[in-house]
Amino acid sequence: MIQKAILAGFGGQGVLMMGVTLATAAMREDKYVTYLPTYGAEVRGGTANCTVSVGDEEIASPIASNPDFLVVLNAPSLHKFQSILRKGGDCLLNTSLVHEKSIRKDVNVYEIAASEMAEEMGELRSANMIILGAFLKISGMVQPETVLGIIDETFRRKSPKVVEKNKDAFWAGYRYFE
Amino acid sequence: MIQKAILAGFGGQGVLMMGVTLATAAMREDKYVTYLPTYGAEVRGGTANCTVSVGDEEIASPIASNPDFLVVLNAPSLHKFQSILRKGGDCLLNTSLVHEKSIRKDVNVYEIAASEMAEEMGELRSANMIILGAFLKISGMVQPETVLGIIDETFRRKSPKVVEKNKDAFWAGYRYFE
Amino acid sequence: MKSNEKVLLRGSEAIGEAALRAGCQCYFGYPITPQNELPEYMARRMGELPGRTFVQSESELAAINMVYGASATGARVMTSSSSPGVSLMQEGISYLAACEFPSVIVNIIRGGPGLGNIAPAQSDYFQATRGGGHGDYRCIVLAPGFLQESVDLTYRAFDLADEYRIPVLILGDGMMGQMMEPVVLPAFREDLPKKEWAITGAGKGKSRFIRSLLLDVHVEESHNWKLYRKYQRIERREPRSDSYAVEDAELVVVAYGTAARIAKGAVRRLRARGVKVGLFRPITLWPFPAKALAGLAESVGRFLVFEMSMGQLVEDVKLALNGKAEVELYGRPGGVVVTPVELSRILSRRYNAMRHEA
Amino acid sequence: MKSNEKVLLRGSEAIGEAALRAGCQCYFGYPITPQNELPEYMARRMGELPGRTFVQSESELAAINMVYGASATGARVMTSSSSPGVSLMQEGISYLAACEFPSVIVNIIRGGPGLGNIAPAQSDYFQATRGGGHGDYRCIVLAPGFLQESVDLTYRAFDLADEYRIPVLILGDGMMGQMMEPVVLPAFREDLPKKEWAITGAGKGKSRFIRSLLLDVHVEESHNWKLYRKYQRIERREPRSDSYAVEDAELVVVAYGTAARIAKGAVRRLRARGVKVGLFRPITLWPFPAKALAGLAESVGRFLVFEMSMGQLVEDVKLALNGKAEVELYGRPGGVVVTPVELSRILSRRYNAMRHEA
Amino acid sequence: MKGMKKIIGRPKYLKDVPNHYCPGCGHSTIHRLLAEVIEELDIRDRAICIPPCGCAVLAYDYIDIDMVEAAHGRGTAVATGMKRCLPDRVVFTYQGDGDLAAIGTAELIHSANRGESITTIFVNNGVYGMTGGQMAPTTVVGQKTTTTPKGRNPGVDGPPMKMCEFLAPLDGTVFLARSTVHSPKQIKQTKKYIRQAFESQLRDEGFSMVEILSQCPSNWKLSPVECCGWIEEGMIPQFPLGVYKQRQTEPS
Amino acid sequence: MKGMKKIIGRPKYLKDVPNHYCPGCGHSTIHRLLAEVIEELDIRDRAICIPPCGCAVLAYDYIDIDMVEAAHGRGTAVATGMKRCLPDRVVFTYQGDGDLAAIGTAELIHSANRGESITTIFVNNGVYGMTGGQMAPTTVVGQKTTTTPKGRNPGVDGPPMKMCEFLAPLDGTVFLARSTVHSPKQIKQTKKYIRQAFESQLRDEGFSMVEILSQCPSNWKLSPVECCGWIEEGMIPQFPLGVYKQRQTEPS
Amino acid sequence: MKGMIRIKKAMCKSCGLCIEVCPKGCIFVSKKINEKSYFPAEFDKKKEACTGCGLCAVVCPEAIIEVYREKQ
Amino acid sequence: MKGMIRIKKAMCKSCGLCIEVCPKGCIFVSKKINEKSYFPAEFDKKKEACTGCGLCAVVCPEAIIEVYREKQ
Ligand SMILES: Cc1ncc(C[n+]2csc(CCOP(=O)(O)OP(=O)(O)O)c2C)c(N)n1
Ligand SMILES: Cc1ncc(C[n+]2csc(CCOP(=O)(O)OP(=O)(O)O)c2C)c(N)n1
Ligand code: SF4
Ligand code: SF4
Ligand code: SF4
Ligand code: SF4
């Protein structure tokens, strides 16, 4: 089985980094995985998104024309992608940034005010870790422990405190939909 | 039947002009005709030559790999071309410029000191008309009258005197091998 | 020069004069042997005729883009070069094809690859017929076999270019460019077609633009489909070929341009000796006259492709015949021009071997 | 990055890193989407590694000629670009082929013709396999289908280039360039081949030169024959292909690169439903794996060519099969990437029609 | 708006659609200035723009005049072809620094040298914008770009090229000026230069070019306001502003 | 020769074969000077020449050093590739005016601007020699060529380009000089310039170029002796001789 | 009120140049996101300080500021 | 005789530059054509005017003039 997720938002919101983290985790778990960002002229529009596909068999196309999951960090991305989400698929919204309410009825919508949560936790920049945690909980695409390992590697050079903050944020997101 | 002639000498000696005159005459006589000069890098070496093919049927290749006639105005040209002249072919030499004596035995050699003749006639530049006349006599490729008509057209804008001088030179050459 | 009267013209001049009579308003080009006589002729003649533009560009790259600009305004326009120079034009030709800008491009092919030599060759066949540039596009490719045909095809090239809004390539070689032969010239065109699409300033109307950037893949795809349908239309309507002594032939030579000239000489020679060979001569290399050739395969079992290159034309012959007949290649690369006599030897050897097999 | 350990790499980085490990000393290139990550990667990494040269050239034209100069000295050298940029390199590639200068050229193809778009496409197939430049020449053309193959083929490309003294093209597209996949990297090459022919200054010996100008047609012809024999050697030895589920297949898809990836997904889907389809995937586009494909035609009567272009790959398939089987084209030009699901629908429709006919 | 008079609004020939430029990008401002000058000179009917491959490739979506897209770097060659056919039109190219000063060098110089009666609007933002911020010929020494990760090193990459200065000695050039769009004053100056260049073309004098230092917030990785600071401090010292050449024979 | 001493002879590295140049062609003389300088600087072992497409395309048949032929106009790009791989060699291009100043403009300017440590021997004969006498970028105003049958018209074809002057403002250039080979004095001067350029390269200073006004009797349609007159009267006034740039930092 | 401006908020990209250049501080960042996900510039009518100098319109890259001045 | 020269006539192209430049008029055009069909330059030994100045060798494009001077 192959699962595909599209992560979409503004450039600079960290969606690409989230995608790479997810893909790396899948590789560590010896799964088949592909990661595909949008590129080129589209980037200039301000939106950035990527597709992560994870599975236990070869992945033919890294493109998701009918993704299982959608993670949306801004309004234009919701407009752009909600129509292709698989019927019955899961849509995770950062409601701090997406106020839009007109969402398809045949999908599961998960809402999280990640920015506010992050602000409360005292580190606005860790909003995407909250999202990542929440997404993992919903999708089960990879094991949270694998992702934690990567967070560790990524932020280790900065400081142990940064590592902790990010891990905390991750868990906060993960637990949010418990 | 198709007859092919190679005319060869130095650039500036008028071989190309001779060739064009011959080809134009053939066209006027409603014969099939092609004219092909050498070109490009070879020209820089100083030699210039052209091939005229005249016949009563379509001419496949304007190249003469085995010409019937060879008109030679300088020594390098003799070296270059004498080997490909058809056995039994005719070779016309301007002995004013080609002192070489080692010529194939299986071809007919016609010698004419055209430059000296022209000098005597008081117009060094008409040497090639003498050659042209002589060549026509030998080859019978086209009618002398047709060529005279072209000489007329060519030199008319200059002056009637020039026309006459060239015609005289042409006839002098033509009669030389009578 | 009067129309409808035989004149002796050099190959390059024949192309140049025919272009001028077809209404070619602009020539942009860069020197390269063996086609310098063409720009030189244009420089001289365009100075004499009214309303013509001659620019010696700084390179072939600049030339093809000047062609692009002039064509955009609706002018009839031409450039010429030889192999390496035409390679430099490939990006520009792809743009011309994409924007559907009519244009006429003469390639007087020389021996290659690289700098090669200036001898007659046909080794740019792939580049011409398959598009050496990027993307799915085609150019109409015309290959005259004698100078009258150079005149006629050049004259026609401008009409084809305008009719289909497509770049048209004329392929020749140094021999076809340098030789002289009697030709009859057509009259000067007076009635050039109006081009509604041309970009000439918006005037009082809506502003317009022409571009090949089509960021949306579906828009780009439909543009490609549109081009493809046009190409199919051309493939149906415009193939041209000529044949000689094929009626009862057992072996048919396929050749174009200079090679076809020589092949015809060889065939004539062999026919005189009762050898049943014939000649099929594509005049349009793209669209390739596949149908006409396949038709021949009904009666002819063996084809010999004679090209002054190493296995290019032969692919189109094989594609046209699709296994229906035997196809053999006799290729002479590098600028070698064999004589009709040599070729007739090759042919008769093949012919005899074939009869022997049978 | 350690060798022999799985790492997640972007397609362009995979090519770049493999090149560096293959001993690529010089990179010359000019920006163009969708392959900018490759020069950017080289700029960064070459600054870290000893003895490497990175130059951002003023154009693709300059880049390919810098490649030419560096290759002449015996260095392992590479450039990369995308379609329009590669069109601009055609003259230079012809020169590289003529002078037999080893070199590796990456073309991350985009939608065309003209400026087109930056979406994945395969429409430079003709240009790559037939030589978009002038003259009779060939380049080895490699078409990886997944990132590990990008690594392996890039690594191998430098050896092929040196072994045969030939330009090697690697074709990819924006998807192959931008996506990430786990790959295992090979070790850095230590033992680069000595090149006696390289031009490095005469030293105490005789002076030497390399050129492609061969004024004498017979010399040019023998050079062309020499190249031709080399090409034949490569055609015998180097074709590579892969196939999937062809044993009992009744319909086989032929596709390469990204298209093959998608085709494999479609075939897998259909096989799960018991539909007897298979996949033939050329890995070398030139030399085309004609023999392997023709071998399949012993048992398979019908082939569907799936290409992200309009009728290019299909010609090689037809030439290989030479009428022995039915060949049909499903082309999607302009940068459209169909999904495995869509393709499987097309395939099953064709399959059913075929069974119906039978 | 009772009692109020509109004194500035959107120019007539700037289409009323959002553009694709990044926030704070200089291209947007330059487009507006072009639309204003075209309106003021009343040449919308005969103006033809040749947009480049570069961020401004979609200029035809924004400015309401006829346009023909050129291949990367070939703008002035395309303009030459057009202008020679349409000598009474106002033909101008719009080119970035990669387009004009790298791949298009030969075409630029020879069009200028031939004195083609065309105008070039040269947008110098010191990077390749569209392709994502690689070094351009005009990148200043030390500036970090994606292909000069340690900063432009003049010993390896050469120093930045100064195109106005470079073209000035060519006889065919008749108007060359450099300005910026980072401040109201300079924006007005730029507009004046564009107007002068077009007027020169209307008098058929020869080749004219306006070089405009322009912000690229996305690739400079600075906010639009910070960009204005970089223009002041990083660029103007390298690229002095002003008129570099002006044919004196005609009244201006 | 009893009692006599040979004071001038054929230089060691000029192969003892006839060349293909036309009688009185400046290329022949320039070849000789190169052979002499290479001998004097003792750099035959590490000199590499990049001959052009142009009349000098066969230079490898005459000068006894390693050579790699370049595509038309691309000499300096090829030299860049070579020199970056072989930094201790003396790499020079040999280019005609068509090759260098027309089709090769962009490569020349950018190699010069990058300050590639290479030398360009620029043979300016004011025409395209090899292709039969078409207009070159350096053809002087009024000069008749096969593509300017009425003489070069600066209004249409532009004025001649002055390459030394043009390159001088680029920081990467370190030695630029112009001379001729039409008189014994100038021939000696040319040799000195070539030597200075090579010495500069040996010091790894940057880009050097020697521009040499050179006779083309065949295409000027003048005798070799008349050509020398044309250089004096027709060319030198347009192309003033002398050193245009010389880096002062190093001793010469 | 001597002057006033109108900003077409839907097309604002929040570049901040108008805010930076306004000598009277009449422009501020809106709290309400627009359709393009930018927080657009907004004119502070209450301040009544605008002189209609037009600098904001001159610098606005999007050309979406209209400037009005009192009729004399 | 202070000086003398030798001309490799087989390689002379008769450009005439040496003749033009010789201050003593010691070089003239030969009447005998060479293999390349040029009338080569020839040194006039009889004149005994040659100073071995070497100008002819400096201008000879073909580099086929050797110059000799009396040993001091
Ligand atoms: C032949 C070719 N090479 C490269 C490209 C890719 N390309 C598109 S725009 C561009 C340069 C953009 O920079 P610049 O000209 O400075 O304009 P900007 O985007 O900064 O306005 C490049 C290299 C192309 N389209 N065609
Ligand atoms: C791409 C390309 N275009 C054109 C040519 C033809 N060509 C060969 S040499 C040359 C120019 C010769 O002139 P120049 O550079 O001035 O050198 P010269 O022969 O006068 O020494 C040209 C145009 C070519 N070989 N390649
Ligand atoms: S990348 Fe730079 S030049 Fe391009 S639109 Fe964005 S800010 Fe403007
Ligand atoms: S054509 Fe001119 S440059 Fe060429 S060899 Fe002859 S004289 Fe010299
Ligand atoms: S200058 Fe224009 S785009 Fe920028 S913030 Fe102000 S109104 Fe918005
Ligand atoms: S200068 Fe040399 S080539 Fe010329 S005439 Fe004298 S000896 Fe002969």
mmCIF file with all atom_site columns, C-alpha atoms and ligand atoms in Angstrom, chain B residues 44, chain C residues 30-33 36 59-60 81-86 88 110 115, chain D residues 91 95, chain F residues 21 25 27 52-57 70-74 94-101 103 122-132 134 136-138 216 219, ligand 2:
data_model
loop_
_atom_site.group_PDB
_atom_site.id
_atom_site.type_symbol
_atom_site.label_atom_id
_atom_site.label_alt_id
_atom_site.label_comp_id
_atom_site.label_asym_id
_atom_site.label_entity_id
_atom_site.label_seq_id
_atom_site.pdbx_PDB_ins_code
_atom_site.Cartn_x
_atom_site.Cartn_y
_atom_site.Cartn_z
_atom_site.occupancy
_atom_site.B_iso_or_equiv
_atom_site.pdbx_formal_charge
_atom_site.auth_seq_id
_atom_site.auth_comp_id
_atom_site.auth_asym_id
_atom_site.auth_atom_id
_atom_site.pdbx_PDB_model_num
ATOM   1  C CA  . ARG B 1 44  ? 43.221 30.638 -51.418 1.00 0.00 ? 44  ARG B CA  1
ATOM   2  C CA  . TYR C 2 30  ? 26.249 35.494 -41.425 1.00 0.00 ? 30  TYR C CA  1
ATOM   3  C CA  . PRO C 2 31  ? 29.021 34.358 -43.783 1.00 0.00 ? 31  PRO C CA  1
ATOM   4  C CA  . ILE C 2 32  ? 29.937 30.722 -44.053 1.00 0.00 ? 32  ILE C CA  1
ATOM   5  C CA  . THR C 2 33  ? 31.274 28.709 -46.919 1.00 0.00 ? 33  THR C CA  1
ATOM   6  C CA  . ASN C 2 36  ? 28.546 33.051 -49.145 1.00 0.00 ? 36  ASN C CA  1
ATOM   7  C CA  . SER C 2 59  ? 26.275 35.594 -35.793 1.00 0.00 ? 59  SER C CA  1
ATOM   8  C CA  . GLU C 2 60  ? 23.838 32.931 -36.913 1.00 0.00 ? 60  GLU C CA  1
ATOM   9  C CA  . SER C 2 81  ? 23.867 29.245 -43.587 1.00 0.00 ? 81  SER C CA  1
ATOM   10 C CA  . SER C 2 82  ? 25.748 25.987 -43.648 1.00 0.00 ? 82  SER C CA  1
ATOM   11 C CA  . SER C 2 83  ? 25.872 23.145 -41.155 1.00 0.00 ? 83  SER C CA  1
ATOM   12 C CA  . PRO C 2 84  ? 27.658 24.598 -38.101 1.00 0.00 ? 84  PRO C CA  1
ATOM   13 C CA  . GLY C 2 85  ? 25.772 27.836 -38.501 1.00 0.00 ? 85  GLY C CA  1
ATOM   14 C CA  . VAL C 2 86  ? 22.469 26.011 -38.735 1.00 0.00 ? 86  VAL C CA  1
ATOM   15 C CA  . LEU C 2 88  ? 23.590 27.473 -33.836 1.00 0.00 ? 88  LEU C CA  1
ATOM   16 C CA  . ARG C 2 110 ? 28.872 20.740 -45.748 1.00 0.00 ? 110 ARG C CA  1
ATOM   17 C CA  . LEU C 2 115 ? 34.174 22.131 -38.658 1.00 0.00 ? 115 LEU C CA  1
ATOM   18 C CA  . GLU D 2 91  ? 27.117 23.106 -32.571 1.00 0.00 ? 91  GLU D CA  1
ATOM   19 C CA  . TYR D 2 95  ? 32.428 19.495 -32.367 1.00 0.00 ? 95  TYR D CA  1
ATOM   20 C CA  . TYR F 3 21  ? 48.419 31.976 -46.856 1.00 0.00 ? 21  TYR F CA  1
ATOM   21 C CA  . CYS F 3 25  ? 49.301 37.969 -45.944 1.00 0.00 ? 25  CYS F CA  1
ATOM   22 C CA  . HIS F 3 27  ? 49.069 35.962 -40.830 1.00 0.00 ? 27  HIS F CA  1
ATOM   23 C CA  . PRO F 3 52  ? 40.202 29.926 -34.912 1.00 0.00 ? 52  PRO F CA  1
ATOM   24 C CA  . CYS F 3 53  ? 37.868 29.274 -37.743 1.00 0.00 ? 53  CYS F CA  1
ATOM   25 C CA  . GLY F 3 54  ? 39.373 31.758 -40.126 1.00 0.00 ? 54  GLY F CA  1
ATOM   26 C CA  . CYS F 3 55  ? 42.318 31.816 -42.461 1.00 0.00 ? 55  CYS F CA  1
ATOM   27 C CA  . ALA F 3 56  ? 44.577 30.785 -39.583 1.00 0.00 ? 56  ALA F CA  1
ATOM   28 C CA  . VAL F 3 57  ? 42.631 27.593 -38.951 1.00 0.00 ? 57  VAL F CA  1
ATOM   29 C CA  . ALA F 3 70  ? 37.971 25.997 -31.588 1.00 0.00 ? 70  ALA F CA  1
ATOM   30 C CA  . ALA F 3 71  ? 34.554 26.472 -33.125 1.00 0.00 ? 71  ALA F CA  1
ATOM   31 C CA  . HIS F 3 72  ? 34.117 29.840 -34.789 1.00 0.00 ? 72  HIS F CA  1
ATOM   32 C CA  . GLY F 3 73  ? 34.222 32.567 -32.179 1.00 0.00 ? 73  GLY F CA  1
ATOM   33 C CA  . ARG F 3 74  ? 34.561 30.319 -29.155 1.00 0.00 ? 74  ARG F CA  1
ATOM   34 C CA  . TYR F 3 94  ? 44.521 33.283 -32.213 1.00 0.00 ? 94  TYR F CA  1
ATOM   35 C CA  . GLN F 3 95  ? 41.494 35.015 -33.670 1.00 0.00 ? 95  GLN F CA  1
ATOM   36 C CA  . GLY F 3 96  ? 40.417 37.056 -36.654 1.00 0.00 ? 96  GLY F CA  1
ATOM   37 C CA  . ASP F 3 97  ? 38.117 40.036 -36.456 1.00 0.00 ? 97  ASP F CA  1
ATOM   38 C CA  . GLY F 3 98  ? 35.041 38.114 -37.495 1.00 0.00 ? 98  GLY F CA  1
ATOM   39 C CA  . ASP F 3 99  ? 35.829 35.377 -35.047 1.00 0.00 ? 99  ASP F CA  1
ATOM   40 C CA  . LEU F 3 100 ? 36.617 37.677 -32.148 1.00 0.00 ? 100 LEU F CA  1
ATOM   41 C CA  . ALA F 3 101 ? 34.517 40.783 -32.629 1.00 0.00 ? 101 ALA F CA  1
ATOM   42 C CA  . ILE F 3 103 ? 30.339 35.842 -33.398 1.00 0.00 ? 103 ILE F CA  1
ATOM   43 C CA  . PHE F 3 122 ? 43.767 39.321 -32.444 1.00 0.00 ? 122 PHE F CA  1
ATOM   44 C CA  . VAL F 3 123 ? 44.426 39.620 -36.151 1.00 0.00 ? 123 VAL F CA  1
ATOM   45 C CA  . ASN F 3 124 ? 42.453 42.575 -37.430 1.00 0.00 ? 124 ASN F CA  1
ATOM   46 C CA  . ASN F 3 125 ? 42.440 42.619 -41.206 1.00 0.00 ? 125 ASN F CA  1
ATOM   47 C CA  . GLY F 3 126 ? 39.124 44.400 -41.494 1.00 0.00 ? 126 GLY F CA  1
ATOM   48 C CA  . VAL F 3 127 ? 37.415 41.631 -43.456 1.00 0.00 ? 127 VAL F CA  1
ATOM   49 C CA  . TYR F 3 128 ? 36.339 38.038 -43.243 1.00 0.00 ? 128 TYR F CA  1
ATOM   50 C CA  . GLY F 3 129 ? 39.323 36.529 -44.981 1.00 0.00 ? 129 GLY F CA  1
ATOM   51 C CA  . MET F 3 130 ? 38.562 32.856 -45.113 1.00 0.00 ? 130 MET F CA  1
ATOM   52 C CA  . THR F 3 131 ? 35.011 33.225 -46.345 1.00 0.00 ? 131 THR F CA  1
ATOM   53 C CA  . GLY F 3 132 ? 35.955 35.594 -49.096 1.00 0.00 ? 132 GLY F CA  1
ATOM   54 C CA  . GLN F 3 134 ? 32.665 40.010 -46.331 1.00 0.00 ? 134 GLN F CA  1
ATOM   55 C CA  . ALA F 3 136 ? 33.860 42.450 -40.560 1.00 0.00 ? 136 ALA F CA  1
ATOM   56 C CA  . PRO F 3 137 ? 33.045 44.384 -37.385 1.00 0.00 ? 137 PRO F CA  1
ATOM   57 C CA  . THR F 3 138 ? 36.305 46.252 -38.002 1.00 0.00 ? 138 THR F CA  1
ATOM   58 C CA  . CYS F 3 216 ? 44.707 40.764 -46.554 1.00 0.00 ? 216 CYS F CA  1
ATOM   59 C CA  . ASN F 3 219 ? 40.227 40.436 -50.167 1.00 0.00 ? 219 ASN F CA  1
HETATM 60 C C1  . LIG I 4 .   ? 29.375 28.880 -36.826 1.00 0.00 ? 2   LIG I C1  1
HETATM 61 C C2  . LIG I 4 .   ? 30.189 29.266 -37.975 1.00 0.00 ? 2   LIG I C2  1
HETATM 62 N N1  . LIG I 4 .   ? 29.803 30.299 -38.726 1.00 0.00 ? 2   LIG I N1  1
HETATM 63 C C3  . LIG I 4 .   ? 30.529 30.672 -39.785 1.00 0.00 ? 2   LIG I C3  1
HETATM 64 C C4  . LIG I 4 .   ? 31.659 29.996 -40.127 1.00 0.00 ? 2   LIG I C4  1
HETATM 65 C C5  . LIG I 4 .   ? 32.417 30.378 -41.359 1.00 0.00 ? 2   LIG I C5  1
HETATM 66 N N2  . LIG I 4 .   ? 33.606 31.136 -41.104 1.00 0.00 ? 2   LIG I N2  1
HETATM 67 C C6  . LIG I 4 .   ? 34.792 30.538 -41.084 1.00 0.00 ? 2   LIG I C6  1
HETATM 68 S S1  . LIG I 4 .   ? 36.044 31.608 -40.802 1.00 0.00 ? 2   LIG I S1  1
HETATM 69 C C7  . LIG I 4 .   ? 34.984 32.900 -40.710 1.00 0.00 ? 2   LIG I C7  1
HETATM 70 C C8  . LIG I 4 .   ? 35.450 34.277 -40.456 1.00 0.00 ? 2   LIG I C8  1
HETATM 71 C C9  . LIG I 4 .   ? 36.745 34.616 -41.021 1.00 0.00 ? 2   LIG I C9  1
HETATM 72 O O1  . LIG I 4 .   ? 37.059 35.929 -40.742 1.00 0.00 ? 2   LIG I O1  1
HETATM 73 P P1  . LIG I 4 .   ? 38.024 36.375 -39.587 1.00 0.00 ? 2   LIG I P1  1
HETATM 74 O O2  . LIG I 4 .   ? 37.606 35.835 -38.294 1.00 0.00 ? 2   LIG I O2  1
HETATM 75 O O3  . LIG I 4 .   ? 38.093 37.853 -39.658 1.00 0.00 ? 2   LIG I O3  1
HETATM 76 O O4  . LIG I 4 .   ? 39.439 35.721 -39.914 1.00 0.00 ? 2   LIG I O4  1
HETATM 77 P P2  . LIG I 4 .   ? 40.330 35.842 -41.210 1.00 0.00 ? 2   LIG I P2  1
HETATM 78 O O5  . LIG I 4 .   ? 39.945 34.705 -42.075 1.00 0.00 ? 2   LIG I O5  1
HETATM 79 O O6  . LIG I 4 .   ? 40.073 37.175 -41.816 1.00 0.00 ? 2   LIG I O6  1
HETATM 80 O O7  . LIG I 4 .   ? 41.702 35.697 -40.694 1.00 0.00 ? 2   LIG I O7  1
HETATM 81 C C10 . LIG I 4 .   ? 33.682 32.487 -40.912 1.00 0.00 ? 2   LIG I C10 1
HETATM 82 C C11 . LIG I 4 .   ? 32.532 33.393 -40.913 1.00 0.00 ? 2   LIG I C11 1
HETATM 83 C C12 . LIG I 4 .   ? 32.024 28.906 -39.324 1.00 0.00 ? 2   LIG I C12 1
HETATM 84 N N3  . LIG I 4 .   ? 33.104 28.165 -39.573 1.00 0.00 ? 2   LIG I N3  1
HETATM 85 N N4  . LIG I 4 .   ? 31.286 28.575 -38.270 1.00 0.00 ? 2   LIG I N4  1
#
